[in-house]
XYZ file of C-alpha atoms in Angstrom:
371
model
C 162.272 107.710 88.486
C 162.394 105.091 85.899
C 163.526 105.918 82.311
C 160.945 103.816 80.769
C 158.284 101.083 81.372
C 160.145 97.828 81.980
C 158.355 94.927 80.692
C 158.078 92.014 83.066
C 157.633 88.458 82.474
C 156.577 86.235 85.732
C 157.492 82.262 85.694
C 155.289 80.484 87.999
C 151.964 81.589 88.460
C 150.709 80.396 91.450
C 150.608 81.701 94.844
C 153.544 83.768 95.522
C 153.861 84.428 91.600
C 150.469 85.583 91.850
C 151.803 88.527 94.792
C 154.899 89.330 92.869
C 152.586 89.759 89.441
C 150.737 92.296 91.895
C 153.628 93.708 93.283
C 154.837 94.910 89.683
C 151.377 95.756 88.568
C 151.292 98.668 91.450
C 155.251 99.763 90.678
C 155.551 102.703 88.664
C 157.512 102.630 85.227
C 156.512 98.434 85.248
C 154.540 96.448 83.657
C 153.623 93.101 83.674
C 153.251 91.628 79.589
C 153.792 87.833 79.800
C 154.026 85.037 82.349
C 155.136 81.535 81.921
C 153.174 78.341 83.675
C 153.016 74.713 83.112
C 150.040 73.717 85.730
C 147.286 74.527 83.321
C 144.460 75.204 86.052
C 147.219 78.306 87.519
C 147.568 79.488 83.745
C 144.151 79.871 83.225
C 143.499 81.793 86.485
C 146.674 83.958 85.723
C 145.601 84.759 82.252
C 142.078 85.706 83.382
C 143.567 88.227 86.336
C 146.364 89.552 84.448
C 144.823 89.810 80.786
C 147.950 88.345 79.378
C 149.609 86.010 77.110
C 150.775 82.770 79.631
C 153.249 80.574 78.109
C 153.576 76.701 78.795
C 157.788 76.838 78.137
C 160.059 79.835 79.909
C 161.740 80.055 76.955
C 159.414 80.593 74.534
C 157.855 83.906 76.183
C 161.432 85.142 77.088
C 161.906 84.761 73.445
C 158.652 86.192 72.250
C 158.309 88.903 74.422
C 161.285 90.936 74.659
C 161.295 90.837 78.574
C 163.412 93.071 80.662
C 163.207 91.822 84.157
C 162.214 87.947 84.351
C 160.653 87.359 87.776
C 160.918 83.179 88.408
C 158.728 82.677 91.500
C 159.145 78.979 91.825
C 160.059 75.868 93.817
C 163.971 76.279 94.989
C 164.708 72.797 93.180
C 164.228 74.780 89.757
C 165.653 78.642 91.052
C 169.124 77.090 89.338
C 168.106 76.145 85.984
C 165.640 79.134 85.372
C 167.869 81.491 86.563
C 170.723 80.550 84.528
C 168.029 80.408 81.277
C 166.987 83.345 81.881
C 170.300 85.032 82.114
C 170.685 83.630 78.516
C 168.526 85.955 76.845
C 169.579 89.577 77.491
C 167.251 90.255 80.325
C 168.186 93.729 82.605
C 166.830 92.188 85.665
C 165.994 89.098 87.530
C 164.078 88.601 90.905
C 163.588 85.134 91.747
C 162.495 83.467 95.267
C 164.215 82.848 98.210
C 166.230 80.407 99.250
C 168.554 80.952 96.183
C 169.284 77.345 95.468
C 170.395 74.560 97.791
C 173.967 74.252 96.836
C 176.950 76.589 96.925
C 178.162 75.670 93.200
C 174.812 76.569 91.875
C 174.916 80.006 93.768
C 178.197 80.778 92.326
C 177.501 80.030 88.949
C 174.244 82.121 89.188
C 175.575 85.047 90.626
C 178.747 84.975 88.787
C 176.755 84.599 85.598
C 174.391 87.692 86.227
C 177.510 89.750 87.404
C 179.390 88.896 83.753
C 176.147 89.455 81.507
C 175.468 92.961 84.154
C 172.184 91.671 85.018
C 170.636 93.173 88.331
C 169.879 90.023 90.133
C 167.614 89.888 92.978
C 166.801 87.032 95.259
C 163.733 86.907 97.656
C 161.052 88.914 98.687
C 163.438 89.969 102.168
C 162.341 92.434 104.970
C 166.168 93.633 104.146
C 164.532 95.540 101.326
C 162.304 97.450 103.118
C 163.230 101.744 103.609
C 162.842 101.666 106.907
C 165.491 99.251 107.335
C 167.954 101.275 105.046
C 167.186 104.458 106.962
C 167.899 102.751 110.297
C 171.446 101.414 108.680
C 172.060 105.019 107.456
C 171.603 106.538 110.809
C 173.973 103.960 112.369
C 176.184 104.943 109.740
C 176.056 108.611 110.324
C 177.880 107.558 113.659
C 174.949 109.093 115.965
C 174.532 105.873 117.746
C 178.029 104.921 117.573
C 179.604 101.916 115.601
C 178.419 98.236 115.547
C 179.925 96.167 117.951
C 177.582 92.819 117.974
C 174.471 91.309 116.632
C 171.690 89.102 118.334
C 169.353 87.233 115.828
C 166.780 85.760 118.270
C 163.270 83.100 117.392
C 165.294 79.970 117.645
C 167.108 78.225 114.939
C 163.803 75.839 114.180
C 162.871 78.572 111.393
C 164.907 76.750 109.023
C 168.453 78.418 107.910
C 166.376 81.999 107.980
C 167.386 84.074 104.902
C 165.128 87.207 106.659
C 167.664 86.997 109.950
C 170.920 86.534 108.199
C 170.229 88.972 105.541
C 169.729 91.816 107.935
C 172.657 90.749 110.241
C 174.564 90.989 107.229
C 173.474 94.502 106.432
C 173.671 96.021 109.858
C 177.409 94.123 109.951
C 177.881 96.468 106.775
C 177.737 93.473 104.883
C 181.399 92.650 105.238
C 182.718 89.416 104.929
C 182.577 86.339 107.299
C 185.821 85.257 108.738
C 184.912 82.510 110.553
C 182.294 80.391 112.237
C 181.342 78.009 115.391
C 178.236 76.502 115.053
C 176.047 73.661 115.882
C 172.571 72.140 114.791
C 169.886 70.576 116.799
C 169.626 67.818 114.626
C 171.733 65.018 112.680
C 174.657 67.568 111.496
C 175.001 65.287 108.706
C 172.235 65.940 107.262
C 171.997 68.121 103.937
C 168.319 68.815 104.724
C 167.636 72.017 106.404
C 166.664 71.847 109.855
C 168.072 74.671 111.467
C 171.401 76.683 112.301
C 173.001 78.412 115.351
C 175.810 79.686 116.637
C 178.615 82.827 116.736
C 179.275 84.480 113.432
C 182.555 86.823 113.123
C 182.547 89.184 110.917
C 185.928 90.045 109.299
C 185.377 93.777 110.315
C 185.219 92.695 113.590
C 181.438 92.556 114.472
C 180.038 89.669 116.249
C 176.596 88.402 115.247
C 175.270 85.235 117.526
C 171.970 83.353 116.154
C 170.346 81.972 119.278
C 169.264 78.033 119.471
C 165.944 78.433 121.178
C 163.019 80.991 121.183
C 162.609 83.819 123.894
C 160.484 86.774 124.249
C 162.637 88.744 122.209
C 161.841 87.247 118.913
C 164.259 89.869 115.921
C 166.978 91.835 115.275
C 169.113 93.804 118.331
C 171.996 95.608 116.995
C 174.349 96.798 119.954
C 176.466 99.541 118.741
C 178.893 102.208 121.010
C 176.229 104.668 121.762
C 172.984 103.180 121.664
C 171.055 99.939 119.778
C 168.804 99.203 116.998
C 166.044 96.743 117.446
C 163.383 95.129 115.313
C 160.977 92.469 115.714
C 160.751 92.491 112.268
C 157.342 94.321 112.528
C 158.222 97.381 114.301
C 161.259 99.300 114.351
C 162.768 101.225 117.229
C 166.233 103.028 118.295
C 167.959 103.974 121.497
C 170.764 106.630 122.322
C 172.587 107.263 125.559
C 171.632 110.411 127.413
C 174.951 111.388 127.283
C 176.734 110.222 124.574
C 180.625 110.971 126.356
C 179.537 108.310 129.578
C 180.010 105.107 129.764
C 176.020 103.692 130.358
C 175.465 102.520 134.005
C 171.756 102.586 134.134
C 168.912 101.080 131.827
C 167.816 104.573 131.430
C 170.888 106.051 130.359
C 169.547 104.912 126.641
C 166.492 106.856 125.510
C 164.334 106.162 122.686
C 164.719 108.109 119.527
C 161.356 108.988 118.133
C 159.802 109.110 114.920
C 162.646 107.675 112.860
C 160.399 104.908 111.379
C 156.718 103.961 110.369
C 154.275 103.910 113.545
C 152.542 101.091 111.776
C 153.545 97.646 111.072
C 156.467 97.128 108.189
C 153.697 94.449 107.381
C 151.003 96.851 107.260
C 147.681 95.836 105.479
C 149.014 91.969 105.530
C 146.172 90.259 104.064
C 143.742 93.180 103.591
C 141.492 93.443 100.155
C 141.197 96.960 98.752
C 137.890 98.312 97.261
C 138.779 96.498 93.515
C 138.888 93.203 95.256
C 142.756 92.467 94.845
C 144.438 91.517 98.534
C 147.592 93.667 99.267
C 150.607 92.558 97.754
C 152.535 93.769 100.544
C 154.735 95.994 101.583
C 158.128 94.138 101.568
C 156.908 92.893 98.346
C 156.640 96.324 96.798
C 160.185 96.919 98.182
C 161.666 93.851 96.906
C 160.574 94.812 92.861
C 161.237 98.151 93.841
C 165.048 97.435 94.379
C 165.482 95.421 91.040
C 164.299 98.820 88.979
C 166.469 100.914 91.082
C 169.334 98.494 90.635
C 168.587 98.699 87.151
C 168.494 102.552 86.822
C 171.395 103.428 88.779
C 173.794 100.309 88.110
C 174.414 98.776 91.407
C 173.432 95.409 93.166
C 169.785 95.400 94.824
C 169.785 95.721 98.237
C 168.644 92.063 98.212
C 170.921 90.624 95.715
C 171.730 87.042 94.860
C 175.035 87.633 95.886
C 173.615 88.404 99.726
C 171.444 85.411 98.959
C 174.907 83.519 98.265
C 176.244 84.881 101.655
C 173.896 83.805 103.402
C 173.592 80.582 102.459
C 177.389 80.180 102.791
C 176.738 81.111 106.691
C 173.936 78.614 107.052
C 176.138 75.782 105.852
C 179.587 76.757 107.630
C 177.545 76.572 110.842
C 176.449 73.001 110.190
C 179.959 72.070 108.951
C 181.549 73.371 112.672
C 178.910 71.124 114.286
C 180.284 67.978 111.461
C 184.101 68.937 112.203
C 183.341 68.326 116.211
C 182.222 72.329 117.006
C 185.732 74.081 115.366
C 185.683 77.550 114.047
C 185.317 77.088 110.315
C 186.838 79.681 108.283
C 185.200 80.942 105.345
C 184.771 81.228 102.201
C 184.486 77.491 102.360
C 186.568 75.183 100.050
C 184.273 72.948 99.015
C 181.737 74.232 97.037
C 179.116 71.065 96.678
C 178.013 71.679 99.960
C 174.224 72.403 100.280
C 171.594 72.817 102.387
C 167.800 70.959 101.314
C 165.338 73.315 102.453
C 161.952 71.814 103.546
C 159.666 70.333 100.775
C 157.326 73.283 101.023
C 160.168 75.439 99.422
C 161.714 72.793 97.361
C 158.817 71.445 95.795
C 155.656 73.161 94.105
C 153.131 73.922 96.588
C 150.698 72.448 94.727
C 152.299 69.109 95.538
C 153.119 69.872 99.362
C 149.513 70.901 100.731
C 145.631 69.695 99.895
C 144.290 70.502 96.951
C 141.405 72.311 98.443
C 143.373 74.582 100.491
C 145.634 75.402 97.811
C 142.917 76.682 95.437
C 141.558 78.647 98.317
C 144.512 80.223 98.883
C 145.231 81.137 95.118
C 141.489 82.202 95.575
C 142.291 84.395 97.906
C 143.985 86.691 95.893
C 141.106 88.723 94.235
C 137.539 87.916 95.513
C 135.104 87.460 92.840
């Protein structure tokens, strides 16, 4: 359990800053004191919900405040700066949004900066941070299903470079490093704006990961190991052994299902639900992702979604669009040249605010808490 309450300041207060507010209002041993907000119609509304102070400048509430763990939930063209502020004024923790940034120097410097000051830093609200998922990895572990031989990411490479898939292949690949690369995108591959990466990933321990080009019906996560599979459609969670573990499979139903390991329900459960005091769930991954900065906090280690991951991921994202640019070649990693980036779409980059309708923005912020 925590030592103490840890006092939380959120920058950006709109619709995602207003979940993560939530999120750390239902955590145990947090608390939210300040928030930060220059779209005075979002500070208002923020400051009304949250009955506290809301700043107009970052800076001014991390240095009024005495925050511990600075949560920036903004646009990704501002994670860079923000972060790096932050990390200027003795914070424990940080948690900011995902995509990290869109460049590979700006990563480093982030993550290297955190790392030097020993500040727990956290990037994205992931399913990776969710128990169930760390249970299923300690299981596969624990050798019962054998060990990790390759990794399918299905749902097409049109969901952008997809943080949520390559931050799970990552973990179930024990989160070793990447060797090397073939890739392709569907797309002008010299493009810096996002639109979408595939290909085979090898892992330097030897596990193969392959992100699939187009959609099918098995839209997840399928983890083939020596002795059975893991598989996830990022919903539900389920796990197969072989009947006999000391036989080579030669039937379908040589793998049976191993029950109750995980929730019944959805990891998503109560998506979009309102409780009795009018406040819609923050969410379960949500609750996971602050979760991990506290515990990263308390016990001195890297959250299980760290910036670094973030960093990793990103790094795989671009070295598959740089073997499409070199003619379809492995690429080895880590890459050399570190101004290499990926744009993500304008709903990330941008405000959101600026990206949809006015109206159904302020229904959506709305949404939040009815009356």
């Amino acid at each position: 359990m925590p030592q103490g309450t840890y006092r939380v300041g959120v920058i950006g207060c709109g619709r995602k800053g207003t979940q993560h507010a939530r999120a750390w209002h239902l955590t145990p041993g947090a608390e939210v004191v300040a928030a930060a907000e220059t779209d005075p119609e979002n500070a208002e509304l923020f400051r009304q919900r949250f009955g506290v102070p809301v700043y107009e400048d970052y800076r001014e509430m991390l240095h009024s405040e005495s925050i511990d763990i600075a949560a920036p939930i903004l646009p990704v063209s501002a994670n860079h700066e923000v972060v790096m502020g932050c990390a200027e004024y003795g914070v424990k923790g940080i948690l900011c949004e995902k995509p990290i940034t869109d460049s590979l120097a700006n990563a480093d410097e982030m993550v290297a900066t955190c790392r030097a000051k020993g500040i727990a830093f956290g990037c994205g609200d992931l399913d990776r941070n969710l128990p169930d998922y760390t249970r299923a990895k300690a299981i596969i572990d624990s050798g019962e299903i054998g060990e990790v031989v390759a990794i399918d990411l299905h749902g097409g490479s049109s969901r952008e470079w997809d943080i949520q898939g390559l931050s799970l292949t990552r973990l179930f690949a024990g989160d070793s490093e990447v060797a090397w690369v073939i890739g392709w995108v569907t797309g002008d591959p010299f493009s810096d704006h996002d639109q979408g990466q595939a290909g085979y990933i090898r892992f330097a321990n030897g596990v193969e990961a392959f992100r699939h080009t187009n959609s099918n019906a098995k839209n997840g996560i399928e983890v083939l190991c020596t002795k059975g599979s893991f598989y996830t459609d990022f919903m539900y969670l389920k796990m197969w052994k072989l009947r006999d573990p000391d036989d080579r499979p030669h039937w379908h139903n040589d793998l049976v299902e191993m029950e109750g390991l995980f929730k019944e329900e959805s990891q998503h459960e109560r998506s979009g639900t309102h409780g009795e005091d009018g406040w819609r769930w923050a969410g379960n991954r949500n609750l996971a992702s602050v979760q991990s900065i506290i515990d990263a906090i308390e016990n001195g280690v890297d959250p299980i979604g760290s910036g670094e991951n973030s960093l990793k991921c990103l790094e795989i994202a671009i070295a598959l669009r740089e073997s499409h640019r070199r003619g379809r070649i492995p690429v080895r990693l880590p890459l050399e040249d570190r101004s290499l980036r990926i744009v993500p779409p304008m709903s990330r980059w941008l405000n959101k605010k600026e990206t949809v309708p006015i109206e159904a923005y302020r229904e959506s912020i709305g949404n939040w808490k009815l009356g």
